[in-house]
Structure formats: C-alpha cells, structure tokens
Short mmCIF file of C-alpha atoms in Angstrom, two decimals:
data_model
loop_
_atom_site.label_atom_id
_atom_site.label_comp_id
_atom_site.label_asym_id
_atom_site.label_seq_id
_atom_site.Cartn_x
_atom_site.Cartn_y
_atom_site.Cartn_z
CA MET A 15 134.76 52.47 -7.46
CA ALA A 16 137.48 55.07 -8.02
CA LYS A 17 140.86 54.29 -6.51
CA GLY A 18 141.20 55.55 -2.99
CA LEU A 19 137.53 56.47 -2.61
CA LEU A 20 136.47 55.84 0.98
CA ILE A 21 132.85 55.05 1.69
CA LEU A 22 131.21 56.75 4.66
CA PRO A 23 127.60 56.59 5.89
CA THR A 24 124.98 58.24 3.66
CA PRO A 25 124.03 61.84 4.49
CA PRO A 26 120.95 62.72 6.55
CA SER A 27 117.77 62.30 4.51
CA HIS A 28 116.53 65.85 5.12
CA VAL A 29 119.82 67.25 3.80
CA VAL A 30 119.57 65.07 0.68
CA LEU A 31 115.98 66.10 0.04
CA PHE A 32 116.49 69.83 0.11
CA ILE A 33 119.72 69.58 -1.88
CA ILE A 34 118.09 67.42 -4.56
CA SER A 35 115.15 69.78 -4.72
CA PHE A 36 117.46 72.72 -5.10
CA LEU A 37 119.66 71.08 -7.73
CA MET A 38 116.60 70.23 -9.81
CA SER A 39 115.63 73.88 -9.69
CA ILE A 40 118.95 75.12 -11.13
CA ILE A 41 119.55 72.66 -13.97
CA GLY A 42 121.42 74.48 -16.69
CA LYS A 43 122.95 77.10 -14.36
CA SER A 44 126.69 77.06 -13.74
CA SER A 45 126.53 78.59 -10.30
CA SER A 46 123.81 79.56 -7.89
CA PRO A 47 123.26 79.99 -4.17
CA TRP A 48 121.08 77.77 -2.05
CA THR A 49 117.89 79.81 -2.23
CA ILE A 50 115.27 77.14 -2.96
CA SER A 51 114.29 74.36 -0.52
CA LEU A 52 116.78 75.80 1.90
CA PRO A 53 115.81 76.17 5.55
CA HIS A 54 115.17 79.83 6.34
CA GLU A 55 117.95 80.04 8.94
CA LEU A 56 120.61 79.57 6.28
CA LEU A 57 119.33 82.19 3.85
CA THR A 58 121.23 84.90 5.71
CA LEU A 59 124.47 83.17 4.77
CA ASP A 60 123.88 83.65 1.10
CA THR A 61 123.40 87.35 0.52
CA SER A 62 126.49 87.36 -1.71
CA ASN A 63 126.35 83.89 -3.30
CA ARG A 64 128.54 82.46 -0.55
CA LEU A 65 126.97 78.99 -0.16
CA ARG A 66 127.63 77.24 -3.43
CA VAL A 67 126.73 73.97 -5.13
CA ASP A 68 128.19 74.64 -8.58
CA THR A 69 130.32 71.96 -10.20
CA LYS A 70 133.57 73.91 -9.97
CA SER A 71 133.26 74.59 -6.23
CA ILE A 72 132.20 71.03 -5.44
CA GLU A 73 135.00 69.51 -7.53
CA LEU A 74 137.67 71.71 -5.96
CA ALA A 75 136.54 70.82 -2.45
CA SER A 76 136.53 67.10 -3.28
CA ARG A 77 140.28 66.84 -3.89
CA ASP A 78 143.43 67.64 -1.98
CA PHE A 79 147.20 67.69 -2.44
CA GLY A 80 147.43 63.93 -1.92
CA LYS A 81 145.18 63.13 -4.91
CA ILE A 82 144.46 59.75 -3.34
CA VAL A 83 141.06 60.31 -1.74
CA GLN A 84 138.09 61.99 -3.40
CA GLU A 85 134.96 62.85 -1.39
CA TYR A 86 132.20 65.12 -2.70
CA PRO A 87 130.48 67.63 -0.39
CA LEU A 88 126.94 68.79 -1.04
CA ALA A 89 127.90 72.46 -0.83
CA VAL A 90 130.82 74.81 -0.27
CA LEU A 91 130.67 77.89 1.94
CA HIS A 92 132.68 80.95 0.90
CA PRO A 93 132.45 82.91 4.15
CA SER A 94 132.87 86.66 4.48
CA SER A 95 133.24 86.56 8.27
CA ALA A 96 133.59 84.27 11.23
CA ASN A 97 129.90 84.85 11.88
CA ASP A 98 129.05 83.16 8.58
CA ILE A 99 130.89 80.06 9.75
CA ALA A 100 129.29 80.19 13.19
CA THR A 101 125.82 80.48 11.65
CA LEU A 102 126.43 77.47 9.42
CA VAL A 103 127.73 75.31 12.28
CA LYS A 104 124.95 76.41 14.61
CA PHE A 105 122.35 75.50 12.00
CA SER A 106 123.81 72.01 11.67
CA TYR A 107 124.05 71.66 15.45
CA ASN A 108 120.39 72.59 15.89
CA SER A 109 119.21 70.34 13.05
CA HIS A 110 117.33 67.14 13.84
CA VAL A 111 120.05 65.23 12.00
CA PRO A 112 123.20 67.39 11.81
CA PHE A 113 125.34 67.44 8.65
CA SER A 114 129.13 67.40 8.67
CA ILE A 115 131.32 70.48 8.15
CA SER A 116 135.02 70.71 7.36
CA ALA A 117 137.33 73.71 7.13
CA ARG A 118 139.59 73.75 4.07
CA GLY A 119 142.64 75.98 3.72
CA ARG A 120 145.09 75.31 0.93
CA GLY A 121 143.84 71.74 0.62
CA HIS A 122 147.37 70.53 1.33
CA SER A 123 146.29 67.46 3.28
CA VAL A 124 147.01 64.13 1.64
CA ARG A 125 144.30 61.72 2.88
CA GLY A 126 141.08 63.70 2.56
CA GLN A 127 141.40 65.23 6.02
CA ALA A 128 139.76 68.49 4.90
CA MET A 129 136.85 66.87 3.08
CA ALA A 130 133.21 66.51 4.12
CA LYS A 131 131.43 63.84 2.15
CA ASN A 132 127.76 64.83 1.75
CA GLY A 133 128.33 67.79 4.05
CA VAL A 134 129.61 71.35 3.68
CA VAL A 135 133.23 72.41 3.13
CA VAL A 136 134.21 75.90 4.36
CA GLU A 137 136.77 77.58 2.09
CA MET A 138 138.77 79.45 4.71
CA THR A 139 140.93 81.38 2.24
CA CYS A 140 137.84 83.36 1.20
CA LEU A 141 138.00 85.20 4.52
CA THR A 142 141.14 87.04 3.43
CA SER A 143 139.09 89.12 1.00
CA TYR A 144 136.74 90.53 3.58
CA SER A 145 136.75 91.96 7.06
CA GLU A 146 139.66 93.26 9.12
CA GLU A 147 139.18 90.48 11.63
CA SER A 148 140.42 87.95 9.09
CA GLY A 149 143.39 89.99 7.87
CA ILE A 150 146.87 90.50 9.34
CA ARG A 151 147.38 93.16 12.00
CA VAL A 152 150.82 93.62 13.52
CA PHE A 153 151.32 95.03 17.02
CA ARG A 154 154.83 96.08 17.94
CA ASN A 155 155.98 97.36 21.30
CA PRO A 156 158.04 100.45 20.36
CA ASN A 157 160.35 99.95 23.34
CA GLU A 158 161.02 96.28 22.55
CA ILE A 159 159.76 95.50 26.05
CA GLY A 160 157.32 92.66 26.49
CA PHE A 161 156.24 90.97 23.27
CA SER A 162 155.07 91.85 19.81
CA TYR A 163 152.41 89.84 18.02
CA ALA A 164 150.23 89.59 14.93
CA ASP A 165 146.51 88.95 14.89
CA VAL A 166 146.03 86.75 11.84
CA GLY A 167 142.95 85.33 10.15
CA GLY A 168 142.77 81.54 10.11
CA GLY A 169 142.63 81.53 6.32
CA GLN A 170 145.78 83.58 5.80
CA PHE A 171 148.84 82.00 4.19
CA TRP A 172 152.03 81.98 6.25
CA ILE A 173 153.88 83.62 3.36
CA ASP A 174 151.57 86.63 3.69
CA VAL A 175 152.13 86.69 7.44
CA LEU A 176 155.88 86.75 6.79
CA VAL A 177 155.67 89.61 4.30
CA ALA A 178 153.37 91.67 6.52
CA THR A 179 155.45 91.27 9.65
CA LEU A 180 158.77 91.93 7.90
CA GLU A 181 157.48 95.41 7.07
CA HIS A 182 157.72 96.06 10.83
CA GLY A 183 161.11 94.37 11.21
CA LEU A 184 159.45 91.39 12.89
CA ALA A 185 158.62 87.78 12.07
CA PRO A 186 157.18 84.64 13.67
CA VAL A 187 159.88 82.34 15.01
CA SER A 188 158.53 78.93 14.01
CA TRP A 189 157.70 77.84 10.48
CA THR A 190 156.81 75.01 8.18
CA ASP A 191 159.18 74.32 5.30
CA TYR A 192 156.41 75.35 2.89
CA LEU A 193 154.75 78.73 3.50
CA TYR A 194 151.72 78.51 1.20
CA LEU A 195 149.65 76.89 3.92
CA THR A 196 146.98 78.53 6.07
CA VAL A 197 147.49 79.54 9.66
CA GLY A 198 144.44 77.59 10.82
CA GLY A 199 145.56 74.51 8.92
CA THR A 200 149.03 74.22 10.42
CA LEU A 201 147.86 75.10 13.94
CA SER A 202 145.33 72.27 13.70
CA ASN A 203 148.26 69.86 13.29
CA ALA A 204 151.39 71.37 14.90
CA GLY A 205 153.43 73.22 12.28
CA ILE A 206 157.00 71.92 12.31
CA SER A 207 160.29 72.64 10.59
CA GLY A 208 163.97 72.96 11.37
CA GLN A 209 163.26 75.79 13.83
CA SER A 210 161.09 73.58 16.07
CA PHE A 211 163.99 72.21 18.14
CA ARG A 212 164.67 75.74 19.41
CA TYR A 213 161.39 77.61 19.25
CA GLY A 214 158.93 74.74 19.40
CA PRO A 215 156.26 73.99 16.78
CA GLN A 216 153.94 76.74 15.60
CA ILE A 217 151.32 75.67 18.14
CA SER A 218 153.77 76.58 20.91
CA ASN A 219 153.90 80.17 19.68
CA VAL A 220 150.23 81.16 19.85
CA HIS A 221 148.90 83.55 22.50
CA GLU A 222 145.19 83.52 21.70
CA MET A 223 142.60 82.31 19.19
CA ASP A 224 139.05 82.90 18.04
CA VAL A 225 137.38 79.55 17.42
CA VAL A 226 133.99 78.45 16.12
CA THR A 227 133.13 75.34 18.15
CA GLY A 228 131.03 72.41 17.00
CA LYS A 229 128.07 74.07 18.72
CA GLY A 230 128.36 77.14 16.50
CA GLU A 231 129.73 79.34 19.28
CA LEU A 232 132.42 81.89 18.42
CA VAL A 233 134.77 81.77 21.41
CA THR A 234 138.00 83.62 22.25
CA CYS A 235 140.43 81.34 24.05
CA SER A 236 143.95 81.44 25.47
CA LYS A 237 145.97 79.85 28.25
CA TYR A 238 143.99 81.96 30.71
CA THR A 239 140.59 82.33 29.04
CA ASN A 240 138.75 79.15 28.07
CA PRO A 241 142.01 77.16 28.34
CA ASP A 242 140.33 73.79 27.75
CA LEU A 243 139.30 74.90 24.27
CA PHE A 244 142.67 76.57 23.62
CA TYR A 245 144.69 73.44 24.33
CA ALA A 246 142.17 71.18 22.59
CA VAL A 247 142.24 73.09 19.30
CA LEU A 248 146.04 73.35 19.05
CA GLY A 249 147.04 70.16 17.30
CA GLY A 250 143.42 69.00 17.53
CA LEU A 251 143.05 68.03 13.84
CA GLY A 252 140.04 70.31 13.48
CA GLN A 253 137.92 68.15 15.79
CA PHE A 254 136.96 70.82 18.31
CA GLY A 255 136.65 74.06 16.41
CA ILE A 256 137.46 76.11 13.33
CA ILE A 257 140.21 78.68 13.92
CA THR A 258 139.17 82.07 12.56
CA ARG A 259 141.88 84.19 14.23
CA ALA A 260 145.20 83.43 15.90
CA ARG A 261 147.49 85.74 17.84
CA ILE A 262 151.01 84.75 16.76
CA ALA A 263 154.14 85.59 18.77
CA LEU A 264 156.70 87.72 16.90
CA ASP A 265 160.37 88.50 17.40
CA LYS A 266 162.90 90.73 15.72
CA ALA A 267 163.52 89.50 12.17
CA PRO A 268 167.03 88.87 10.85
CA ASN A 269 168.13 90.15 7.46
CA ARG A 270 170.05 87.16 6.17
CA VAL A 271 171.06 83.59 6.93
CA LYS A 272 174.18 81.46 6.75
CA TRP A 273 173.00 78.15 5.34
CA VAL A 274 175.30 75.12 5.71
CA ARG A 275 175.05 71.51 4.55
CA MET A 276 177.40 68.73 5.64
CA LEU A 277 177.46 65.15 4.37
CA TYR A 278 177.85 61.84 6.25
CA HIS A 279 177.90 58.18 5.29
CA ASP A 280 177.66 56.94 8.88
CA PHE A 281 174.20 57.30 10.38
CA SER A 282 175.41 57.08 13.97
CA SER A 283 177.74 60.05 13.49
CA PHE A 284 175.01 61.93 11.65
CA THR A 285 172.43 61.55 14.43
CA ARG A 286 174.96 62.14 17.19
CA ASP A 287 175.91 65.47 15.61
CA GLN A 288 172.28 66.43 15.07
CA GLU A 289 171.42 65.71 18.68
CA HIS A 290 174.44 67.71 19.84
CA LEU A 291 173.43 70.73 17.76
CA ILE A 292 169.88 70.85 19.12
CA SER A 293 171.23 70.64 22.68
CA ILE A 294 173.33 73.82 22.44
CA HIS A 295 172.37 77.44 21.92
CA GLY A 296 173.29 79.33 18.77
CA LEU A 297 171.68 77.77 15.71
CA ASP A 298 168.24 78.72 14.41
CA TYR A 299 167.49 75.74 12.19
CA VAL A 300 168.57 72.08 12.09
CA GLU A 301 167.27 69.54 9.62
CA GLY A 302 168.57 66.45 7.86
CA SER A 303 167.80 64.41 4.75
CA LEU A 304 168.79 61.39 2.72
CA ILE A 305 170.65 61.53 -0.58
CA MET A 306 170.35 58.46 -2.85
CA HIS A 307 170.22 57.71 -6.55
CA GLN A 308 166.43 58.07 -6.44
CA SER A 309 166.60 61.14 -4.17
CA PRO A 310 169.30 63.42 -5.65
CA PRO A 311 171.19 66.25 -3.91
CA ASN A 312 168.90 68.94 -5.34
CA ASN A 313 165.14 68.46 -5.26
CA TRP A 314 161.98 70.54 -5.17
CA ARG A 315 162.61 71.54 -1.55
CA SER A 316 165.66 73.58 -2.59
CA SER A 317 168.29 73.86 -5.31
CA PHE A 318 171.18 74.26 -2.91
CA PHE A 319 174.11 72.58 -4.66
CA SER A 320 175.95 73.85 -7.73
CA LEU A 321 176.46 71.56 -10.75
CA SER A 322 180.05 70.85 -9.75
CA ASP A 323 178.98 70.07 -6.18
CA GLN A 324 176.27 67.73 -7.45
CA SER A 325 178.81 65.83 -9.53
CA LYS A 326 181.07 65.46 -6.50
CA ILE A 327 178.16 64.30 -4.32
CA ASN A 328 176.89 61.82 -6.91
CA SER A 329 180.29 60.17 -6.91
CA LEU A 330 179.99 59.79 -3.15
CA VAL A 331 176.51 58.29 -3.53
CA SER A 332 177.83 55.81 -6.09
CA LYS A 333 180.46 54.71 -3.57
CA HIS A 334 178.25 54.43 -0.48
CA GLY A 335 174.72 54.10 -1.88
CA LEU A 336 173.16 56.23 0.85
CA ILE A 337 174.39 59.58 2.17
CA TYR A 338 173.00 61.66 5.04
CA CYS A 339 172.88 65.44 4.76
CA LEU A 340 172.96 67.62 7.88
CA GLU A 341 171.54 71.08 7.27
CA VAL A 342 171.94 74.03 9.66
CA VAL A 343 171.20 77.75 9.52
CA LYS A 344 172.26 80.72 11.59
CA TYR A 345 170.41 84.00 11.26
CA TYR A 346 172.21 87.35 11.27
CA ASP A 347 171.63 91.06 10.74
CA ASP A 348 173.67 94.23 10.31
CA LEU A 349 174.85 94.09 13.91
CA THR A 350 176.20 90.55 13.67
CA MET A 351 177.30 90.35 10.03
CA ASN A 352 180.98 90.68 10.97
CA THR A 353 180.87 87.93 13.59
CA VAL A 354 178.46 85.36 12.15
CA ASP A 355 181.11 83.33 10.31
CA GLU A 356 183.23 82.90 13.43
CA GLU A 357 180.17 82.06 15.54
CA LEU A 358 179.13 79.44 13.02
CA ARG A 359 182.65 77.99 12.87
CA VAL A 360 182.63 77.51 16.65
CA LEU A 361 179.16 75.90 16.57
CA ILE A 362 180.10 73.23 14.05
CA LYS A 363 183.60 72.61 15.39
CA GLY A 364 184.19 68.94 16.13
CA LEU A 365 181.40 67.57 13.96
CA SER A 366 182.08 64.30 12.15
CA PHE A 367 181.00 65.11 8.59
CA LEU A 368 183.03 63.82 5.66
CA HIS A 369 186.16 65.83 5.02
CA GLY A 370 185.67 68.25 2.12
CA PHE A 371 181.90 67.82 2.06
CA ILE A 372 180.73 71.00 3.73
CA PHE A 373 178.86 73.57 1.64
CA VAL A 374 177.87 77.12 2.60
CA LYS A 375 175.40 79.61 1.10
CA ASP A 376 174.38 83.11 2.11
CA GLU A 377 170.70 83.92 1.53
CA SER A 378 168.20 86.57 2.45
CA PHE A 379 165.93 85.55 5.32
CA ILE A 380 162.79 85.57 3.17
CA ASP A 381 164.39 83.63 0.32
CA PHE A 382 165.51 80.92 2.72
CA LEU A 383 162.09 80.57 4.33
CA ASN A 384 160.35 80.57 0.96
CA ARG A 385 162.79 78.18 -0.72
CA VAL A 386 160.25 75.45 -1.49
CA ARG A 387 158.10 77.79 -3.58
CA ASN A 388 160.65 77.91 -6.41
CA GLY A 389 160.72 74.14 -6.60
CA GLU A 390 156.93 74.06 -6.66
CA ARG A 391 156.83 76.44 -9.62
CA GLN A 392 159.34 74.35 -11.54
CA LEU A 393 157.35 71.17 -11.00
CA GLU A 394 154.12 72.96 -11.93
CA ALA A 395 155.71 74.04 -15.21
CA GLN A 396 156.63 70.42 -15.92
CA GLY A 397 153.22 69.07 -14.90
CA LEU A 398 154.81 67.18 -12.00
CA TRP A 399 153.25 68.98 -9.02
CA ASP A 400 149.58 68.07 -9.38
CA VAL A 401 150.23 64.34 -8.94
CA PRO A 402 149.46 61.83 -6.16
CA HIS A 403 151.48 62.34 -2.96
CA PRO A 404 151.32 59.25 -0.72
CA TRP A 405 153.28 60.99 2.02
CA LEU A 406 154.12 59.42 5.35
CA ASN A 407 155.21 61.62 8.27
CA LEU A 408 156.31 60.06 11.54
CA PHE A 409 157.66 61.00 14.94
CA VAL A 410 160.19 58.31 15.86
CA PRO A 411 161.61 58.12 19.42
CA LYS A 412 165.37 58.43 19.75
CA SER A 413 165.57 54.90 21.14
CA GLY A 414 164.32 53.52 17.83
CA ILE A 415 166.11 55.71 15.31
CA MET A 416 169.05 53.32 14.70
CA ASP A 417 166.66 50.42 14.05
CA PHE A 418 164.61 52.71 11.81
CA ASN A 419 167.67 53.53 9.75
CA ALA A 420 168.62 49.88 9.32
CA GLY A 421 165.13 48.55 8.73
CA VAL A 422 163.55 51.42 6.80
CA PHE A 423 166.12 53.74 5.24
CA ILE A 424 168.43 50.90 4.18
CA ASP A 425 166.36 47.69 3.90
CA ILE A 426 163.17 49.22 2.51
CA ILE A 427 163.77 52.63 0.92
CA GLN A 428 167.29 52.14 -0.48
CA LYS A 429 167.03 48.47 -1.44
CA GLN A 430 163.55 48.57 -2.94
CA ASN A 431 164.38 51.76 -4.87
CA LYS A 432 160.74 52.86 -5.18
CA THR A 433 160.95 56.20 -3.40
CA THR A 434 160.71 59.34 -5.51
CA GLY A 435 160.95 62.50 -3.47
CA PRO A 436 162.76 64.01 -0.48
CA VAL A 437 163.22 62.03 2.72
CA LEU A 438 163.69 64.18 5.85
CA VAL A 439 165.09 63.13 9.23
CA TYR A 440 165.85 65.51 12.09
CA PRO A 441 165.53 65.59 15.90
CA LEU A 442 163.21 67.63 18.11
CA ASN A 443 163.19 68.45 21.81
CA LYS A 444 160.05 67.41 23.65
CA ASN A 445 160.39 70.21 26.22
CA LYS A 446 159.34 72.65 23.48
CA TRP A 447 155.94 70.93 23.24
CA ASP A 448 153.08 71.45 25.69
CA ASP A 449 151.52 68.10 26.59
CA ARG A 450 148.19 69.80 27.39
CA MET A 451 147.71 70.26 23.64
CA SER A 452 145.98 67.56 21.59
CA VAL A 453 148.94 66.65 19.40
CA VAL A 454 150.67 63.35 20.18
CA THR A 455 154.45 62.84 20.32
CA PRO A 456 156.62 59.90 21.50
CA ASP A 457 157.26 59.53 25.22
CA GLU A 458 160.96 60.41 25.04
CA TYR A 459 162.83 63.67 25.52
CA THR A 460 164.31 63.54 22.01
CA PHE A 461 162.39 62.26 19.02
CA TYR A 462 162.89 62.44 15.27
CA SER A 463 160.66 63.91 12.59
CA ILE A 464 160.68 61.61 9.57
CA GLY A 465 159.13 62.88 6.36
CA LEU A 466 158.74 60.62 3.32
CA LEU A 467 157.60 63.28 0.85
CA LEU A 468 156.84 60.96 -2.02
CA SER A 469 155.35 61.57 -5.45
CA SER A 470 153.97 59.11 -8.00
CA GLY A 471 152.05 58.85 -11.23
CA ASP A 472 148.27 58.75 -11.28
CA ASP A 473 148.20 54.97 -11.56
CA ASP A 474 151.08 53.78 -9.38
CA TRP A 475 150.64 55.56 -6.03
CA GLU A 476 149.52 52.27 -4.46
CA VAL A 477 153.07 50.93 -4.80
CA LEU A 478 154.31 53.69 -2.49
CA GLU A 479 151.26 53.31 -0.27
CA ASN A 480 152.11 49.64 0.21
CA GLN A 481 155.67 50.66 1.05
CA ASN A 482 154.30 53.00 3.73
CA LYS A 483 152.31 50.12 5.19
CA GLU A 484 155.44 47.97 5.19
CA ILE A 485 157.27 50.69 7.12
CA MET A 486 154.54 50.86 9.75
CA LYS A 487 154.51 47.06 10.07
CA PHE A 488 158.26 47.08 10.59
CA CYS A 489 157.93 49.66 13.39
CA ASP A 490 155.29 47.52 15.08
CA LYS A 491 157.35 44.36 14.65
CA VAL A 492 160.53 45.69 16.27
CA GLY A 493 158.73 47.78 18.89
CA ILE A 494 159.45 51.29 17.59
CA LYS A 495 156.70 53.36 19.18
CA ALA A 496 156.37 55.83 16.31
CA LYS A 497 153.51 58.31 16.07
CA GLN A 498 152.11 59.53 12.79
CA TYR A 499 152.27 63.26 12.18
CA LEU A 500 149.36 64.35 9.96
CA PRO A 501 147.86 61.00 11.04
CA HIS A 502 145.65 58.78 8.93
CA TYR A 503 143.86 55.72 10.30
CA ARG A 504 140.78 53.75 9.31
CA THR A 505 139.57 52.27 12.59
CA LYS A 506 138.71 53.45 16.06
CA LYS A 507 141.20 50.97 17.52
CA GLU A 508 144.03 52.51 15.49
CA TRP A 509 143.07 56.00 16.64
CA MET A 510 142.96 54.84 20.25
CA ASN A 511 146.45 53.36 19.88
CA HIS A 512 147.65 56.59 18.28
CA PHE A 513 146.43 58.82 21.11
CA GLY A 514 147.35 56.32 23.81
CA SER A 515 146.98 57.92 27.24
CA LYS A 516 145.47 61.03 25.60
CA TRP A 517 142.54 59.16 24.08
CA ASP A 518 140.16 59.65 27.01
CA MET A 519 140.98 63.38 27.13
CA PHE A 520 140.54 63.69 23.37
CA ARG A 521 137.16 61.96 23.51
CA GLU A 522 136.02 64.10 26.44
CA ARG A 523 137.02 67.26 24.58
CA LYS A 524 135.01 66.11 21.58
CA ALA A 525 131.96 65.62 23.78
CA MET A 526 132.51 69.09 25.27
CA PHE A 527 133.12 71.15 22.14
CA ASP A 528 131.58 69.12 19.29
CA PRO A 529 129.11 66.74 20.94
CA LYS A 530 127.20 66.01 17.72
CA MET A 531 130.42 65.19 15.85
CA ILE A 532 129.90 67.76 13.11
CA LEU A 533 133.46 68.96 12.51
CA SER A 534 136.26 67.47 10.40
CA PRO A 535 134.71 64.15 9.35
CA GLY A 536 137.57 63.67 6.88
CA GLN A 537 139.91 62.81 9.76
CA ARG A 538 137.75 59.73 10.40
CA ILE A 539 138.41 59.69 14.12
CA PHE A 540 134.86 59.43 15.39
CA ASN A 541 133.33 58.18 12.13
CA SER A 542 135.92 55.55 11.19
CA VAL A 543 135.30 53.46 8.09
CA LEU A 544 135.72 50.38 10.27
CA LYS A 545 134.56 50.94 13.83
CA MET A 546 137.04 48.59 15.45
#
C-alpha cells in the first residue's frame, strides 16, 4: 500500500460496472467523455467533453497540496455552469446507490479533503472560463452610502477578486495569507489571516450565496433567505453544498501599507502586546511567528528582512534559541499618507519588543497581500514547492497559550529541531465569528491561531506527522482545549469531540441538506475510516 493511502468502502457496484464498461470501450484513447454505458440522464453533462475519465484528469484529482493522501476518483467533471453541477448531484441523489462527489478548487488541502475515492471530483476552477454567473461582477454604490459588493463564482481565485475589485477602488476586507485559493474553498473552512481580528474571517463577510445542495438543488441563501443553509455552508467543510456564487462585502481599498515587525524573546510580553493590539482600533493586520535556526527570519511567506537585518537577527537567535516576531500593518491612502507614520507610532507606543529590533517597510497594498506568491515561485524554481506538507493548524484558547509555548514551541519544536517551515501564532477575537456557522472555535473570547506550515521530503513526512500527533497528545494531556482548523480526523468519536456542542446541529444539517451523504467524502466525517 502506498504511504498515506486511506482505504474507504468500495464504490457502488452499478457505478463500477458502467465505468468498467466504458473504460474497456476507450482503450487506447487519451481522453474521452462518458458516452458509453452511461445512464441517459448524465449525457447532457457531456456535450463539450466535460465529464472525463482520462489518466491526466484522474491523476490530478487524486492528489492535493499535502501530498500525503492519494485517492482516485472514477471521473472528473469540468463544469460550464452551476446547472452542470446540480445535474450531476441530482443524478447521484436519485440513484439506487448514490456515488460520492467532491468539489475541488486549487487542491490546496493537505489531507485529501477535496478527494472522492471511486466517485466524481468537480473541478471548480473550470467555471471561470464560462458563464457570467461564475465570473466576478463588482457593484459599487456611487454615493458611498450603504455597501458595495462583488458577486464572485465559487471557483474564482482570491487574487483575481482582488485585481477586479481594485479597478473600482474597492477590495474585500478579510483575506488568507495566500491568495491563489478559490472563494468556495476558503468559505467552506473560514478564511483567516492577520485581518481576522478586526474584520472577522472571510465567512463573516459574505452577504449571499448560490449553493448546490446534496439533493442537487441550486439554492440562493443568505441571513434572511434560507438561513439554515447559509449558516451551515459557511465553515461547513463542503458537507452541505457546493458554493457556486458568493456575494462578498467590499470596502474602499487603500493604496499602500506600513508594514512593521518587532522581535521578542519573552513569550509573555509577546502575547500581551498582541492581545493589546487586537483590542484597540487602528491597525488592519496583526500576526506573529517564530524565528529559530530551523525557521529563519525570511521564508517563503515573505522576504521581509534585508541581509544586514538577517545577520543581526541570527545573532539574537544564537543567543536565545527562540525569538518571537510580532507583525503589524496599517493601511493608508493619499488622504492619510502624511499622518500614517505618527498614527502608527502612537499605536505601538509602550510595546515591549527588544530595543533596536523594530523593522519597517512601505509596500503597495496588492504587493503586501500577494507576498506569499513570490516565495511560492522561488520554491517552485528550486523544486521545493511540490513536496509533502504535513501541516497542522490549531485554534488554541488564550488560557492555554502559555502552556502551549512551553510544551510545544520550546519542548517539542525547538528541542527536537525537526520543523522545517514557518510557524505562525496570533490572536483572534471571538466576537467577530458568528456561532450559527458550522466552523468550530474555542469557547473563550480570545483564542490563538497556530499554523505549523511544515514541509518535508517525499520519504520523511511521517517524522513531522508523528510530531503533530505528539503536539495533539500534549494538548490533551494538559487540558488545552484546542480545535483543529482545516480539521482531519479518522473516527466518528474524534469528529464528535471536535464539534462538541455543535455536533447534533451539524448532523441534523447533514440530514437536511445532504441526507444520502454524497458530498465531500474526503473530509471523512460521516464515512470515517474507523467508525468509533
């Protein structure tokens, strides 16, 4: 068995039979639609070779950014409209034995969450090449009264949303650190970054959606229309519907940013200053990270520090072993360019960073938001991007963050010296999250986003995976009630513990919107490898 390959139940026999029959009929062809042994209802999907079983399509849909799990679908849908997706799901729903369906955006999941073993994967990015409904349409109130918004296809990349809205002097307010992700993909999780403390996650900035439910119904939903579906889908891990359109809130876009990094060797001072900054008004972005020998000052997330600054910081790391970097940003435009420096000085006055270790850059707004892309290109050129990524993302309650630092950052990550990649740590305000949504966060007003963005070679990812397991065991042992972000579990019991008081609601929503459990089998919530 290949490493990381998870075994799920075999596909429905009728699906296997007509796929085998079809494959036998196209031996020697590199690509062909399902036109033989295919139930008549699905033929309408394939007028333009959109339902594919060729090797290239199947292989692409069987892997993701994590490169840990590999699951092969039987076919891949390249839809031209939301109706194509609805027709596919409806066919499965009406089948005697339904087959599984999973939406795939950039394939940036790390544990096979967007895969559909022996089912059908829907390539959502194909929608961007077709109808207006899946494009980007910006609506601006000319009087700046009320709100502006963008209607965006679920398969659109956030970078394209940014470019399109900036043409109107507008932009969404909440982002992920990496913009080459699809709108539907991040809204199915939460969509977080350094802006989330102020503006909330991306799911808190959506007015309306079009969703294909697990029954094959194309439904428009909002807080006021079909609200049960609206709140279920946001942060719902793809379990209740496939997002084909989202109405995203926009605000006036700044021109540039003041980008500041400050260094600490005392974790208590570091977190105290972070929590202070997210409690006051004025900053637009607050994040934090670790700097160690194995996680240098500059990494693929951004090349912020100059060579001379790096030398200075490395000397500090040699002295203390572990340094904490506080990162803040203030946006500005032509109207505030003469006052931004003074405003920023007032905002950071009294912070306890190390004397002489404050660094400032001035960047364009778009270059700051798209900073990770440059690092990605550099790693691609070196052959270091398409490697296993055994990432672990956690939400850690404030009450446990000091224990987490001592037991994880120091005793596991620093001492074991296995970690290769950025380690993020920054606080969020729970009042920016709507508890009616499906996403789960700790039961405290302030909690921390922890991101272990690790990379490995093809043959040694299990070392980092075992480290992740050790981290989770430590949290359980000392009573840190952490929640996984981008969660991955193997048993129903683990999923029930993850959702806690939301489990009954989550299960009821599944029964309401995807009663035959067709959607997102790769999450393994209702089809766990081990049932209990």
